[in-house]
């Protein structure tokens, strides 16, 4: 085998509070990385298209009530059900740009008062992102953005707690991005960081040790 055939894609994660521009940036990043010649795919959690994802969507968007612990486990299950497909893409050399992951899972549930360590447990042993880009901005700013308040959790008090929890979960390798910048400057920074990560991990094994 040549080094070329062994090279894998990078797991690039975008995290942050609601309305910080993650989805906009994720889509632009995928497009740009593809243009630069990297096989790249957009991924999104929660994935509302699966059966578990439909239950999550009912809870978030349709006012259906679920026990806080139960919905936490559904979000986690929604990641576990994607693991084989994600691994397949990464191993085949495709970079995944992932919009939210287990950090959102823990931050939002713990913001509702669930125990932080309990919240981390179901996601232990999941694939670990190679690069986490945290889009950060004051909640007062994101609240002014279109659509804020449409879904459960899009409230000032919850978002403020979520941001604090994200900062508690922050790891030394995270890249903090000022999300109040223009779409183009944020985009440039994300492209730069992503290309470095793609180069850095291409000969490294996948990491299955989130929170282990
Ligand atoms: P979205 O707006 O990115 O689709 O996410 C929907 C909401 O779900 C958002 O407020 C964050 C929240 N969330 C959780 O509570 N737990 C999770 O595990 C994930 C991925 C998202
Ligand atoms: Mg949302």
Tab-separated table of N, CA and C in Angstrom, residues 8-13 80 83 86-87 90-91 101 103 123-132 171 173 197 200-212:
chain	number	residue	atom	x	y	z
A	8	UNK	N	-6.615	8.908	5.600
A	8	UNK	CA	-8.020	9.034	5.969
A	8	UNK	C	-8.454	10.491	5.981
A	9	UNK	N	-9.757	10.695	6.066
A	9	UNK	CA	-10.293	12.048	6.170
A	9	UNK	C	-10.265	12.524	7.612
A	10	UNK	N	-10.493	13.808	7.810
A	10	UNK	CA	-10.500	14.397	9.152
A	10	UNK	C	-11.929	14.577	9.645
A	11	UNK	N	-12.095	14.419	10.941
A	11	UNK	CA	-13.381	14.656	11.603
A	11	UNK	C	-13.312	16.083	12.169
A	12	UNK	N	-13.985	16.979	11.456
A	12	UNK	CA	-13.960	18.397	11.832
A	12	UNK	C	-15.319	18.781	12.412
A	13	UNK	N	-15.298	19.251	13.640
A	13	UNK	CA	-16.554	19.558	14.338
A	13	UNK	C	-16.746	21.064	14.514
A	80	UNK	N	-24.687	7.405	18.089
A	80	UNK	CA	-24.207	6.023	17.972
A	80	UNK	C	-24.714	5.359	16.697
A	83	UNK	N	-22.330	6.000	13.788
A	83	UNK	CA	-20.898	5.769	13.938
A	83	UNK	C	-20.278	4.947	12.801
A	86	UNK	N	-20.037	7.038	9.635
A	86	UNK	CA	-18.992	8.071	9.738
A	86	UNK	C	-17.609	7.443	9.563
A	87	UNK	N	-17.396	6.322	10.245
A	87	UNK	CA	-16.102	5.633	10.144
A	87	UNK	C	-15.800	5.222	8.710
A	90	UNK	N	-14.724	8.317	6.754
A	90	UNK	CA	-13.401	8.795	7.187
A	90	UNK	C	-12.306	7.853	6.705
A	91	UNK	N	-12.531	6.555	6.883
A	91	UNK	CA	-11.522	5.571	6.468
A	91	UNK	C	-11.297	5.592	4.967
A	101	UNK	N	-22.268	17.997	18.057
A	101	UNK	CA	-21.903	16.627	18.446
A	101	UNK	C	-22.171	16.456	19.936
A	103	UNK	N	-20.701	17.422	22.567
A	103	UNK	CA	-20.529	18.581	23.451
A	103	UNK	C	-21.857	19.331	23.570
A	123	UNK	N	-22.047	8.943	25.794
A	123	UNK	CA	-21.224	9.248	24.614
A	123	UNK	C	-19.777	8.778	24.747
A	124	UNK	N	-19.444	8.182	25.909
A	124	UNK	CA	-18.070	7.695	26.093
A	124	UNK	C	-17.731	6.640	25.052
A	125	UNK	N	-16.562	6.786	24.448
A	125	UNK	CA	-16.120	5.803	23.459
A	125	UNK	C	-16.580	6.093	22.040
A	126	UNK	N	-17.298	7.185	21.845
A	126	UNK	CA	-17.636	7.612	20.486
A	126	UNK	C	-16.367	8.091	19.785
A	127	UNK	N	-16.458	8.237	18.476
A	127	UNK	CA	-15.353	8.831	17.722
A	127	UNK	C	-15.039	10.221	18.281
A	128	UNK	N	-13.755	10.495	18.433
A	128	UNK	CA	-13.340	11.816	18.927
A	128	UNK	C	-13.028	12.730	17.725
A	129	UNK	N	-13.538	13.954	17.731
A	129	UNK	CA	-13.230	14.859	16.623
A	129	UNK	C	-11.720	15.148	16.550
A	130	UNK	N	-11.214	15.335	15.336
A	130	UNK	CA	-9.807	15.709	15.165
A	130	UNK	C	-9.613	17.204	15.382
A	131	UNK	N	-10.670	17.952	15.112
A	131	UNK	CA	-10.593	19.411	15.269
A	131	UNK	C	-11.967	19.903	15.711
A	132	UNK	N	-12.009	20.676	16.785
A	132	UNK	CA	-13.270	21.288	17.216
A	132	UNK	C	-13.145	22.792	17.097
A	171	UNK	N	-11.713	21.733	25.533
A	171	UNK	CA	-10.451	20.999	25.634
A	171	UNK	C	-9.341	21.872	25.051
A	173	UNK	N	-7.324	21.545	22.796
A	173	UNK	CA	-7.173	21.536	21.336
A	173	UNK	C	-8.268	22.324	20.610
A	197	UNK	N	-5.665	20.475	9.865
A	197	UNK	CA	-6.108	19.225	10.499
A	197	UNK	C	-6.094	18.071	9.498
A	200	UNK	N	-2.575	16.973	9.131
A	200	UNK	CA	-2.048	16.409	10.379
A	200	UNK	C	-2.527	14.976	10.631
A	201	UNK	N	-3.800	14.677	10.326
A	201	UNK	CA	-4.341	13.370	10.733
A	201	UNK	C	-4.336	12.318	9.637
A	202	UNK	N	-3.914	12.682	8.439
A	202	UNK	CA	-4.145	11.739	7.334
A	202	UNK	C	-3.503	10.368	7.543
A	203	UNK	N	-2.415	10.299	8.289
A	203	UNK	CA	-1.784	8.993	8.544
A	203	UNK	C	-2.014	8.494	9.959
A	204	UNK	N	-2.929	9.135	10.681
A	204	UNK	CA	-3.223	8.708	12.057
A	204	UNK	C	-4.463	7.817	12.086
A	205	UNK	N	-4.503	6.872	13.050
A	205	UNK	CA	-5.711	6.043	13.165
A	205	UNK	C	-6.885	6.881	13.673
A	206	UNK	N	-8.103	6.410	13.407
A	206	UNK	CA	-9.291	7.070	13.965
A	206	UNK	C	-9.255	6.935	15.478
A	207	UNK	N	-9.792	7.923	16.173
A	207	UNK	CA	-9.769	7.900	17.638
A	207	UNK	C	-11.178	7.576	18.164
A	208	UNK	N	-11.278	6.459	18.862
A	208	UNK	CA	-12.590	6.038	19.392
A	208	UNK	C	-12.643	6.237	20.892
A	209	UNK	N	-12.122	7.346	21.369
A	209	UNK	CA	-11.932	7.480	22.823
A	209	UNK	C	-12.510	8.762	23.386
A	210	UNK	N	-13.646	9.198	22.843
A	210	UNK	CA	-14.239	10.396	23.418
A	210	UNK	C	-14.527	10.200	24.902
A	211	UNK	N	-14.018	11.106	25.721
A	211	UNK	CA	-14.265	11.114	27.175
A	211	UNK	C	-13.856	9.833	27.881
A	212	UNK	N	-12.854	9.118	27.307
A	212	UNK	CA	-12.356	7.923	28.003
A	212	UNK	C	-11.050	8.274	28.710
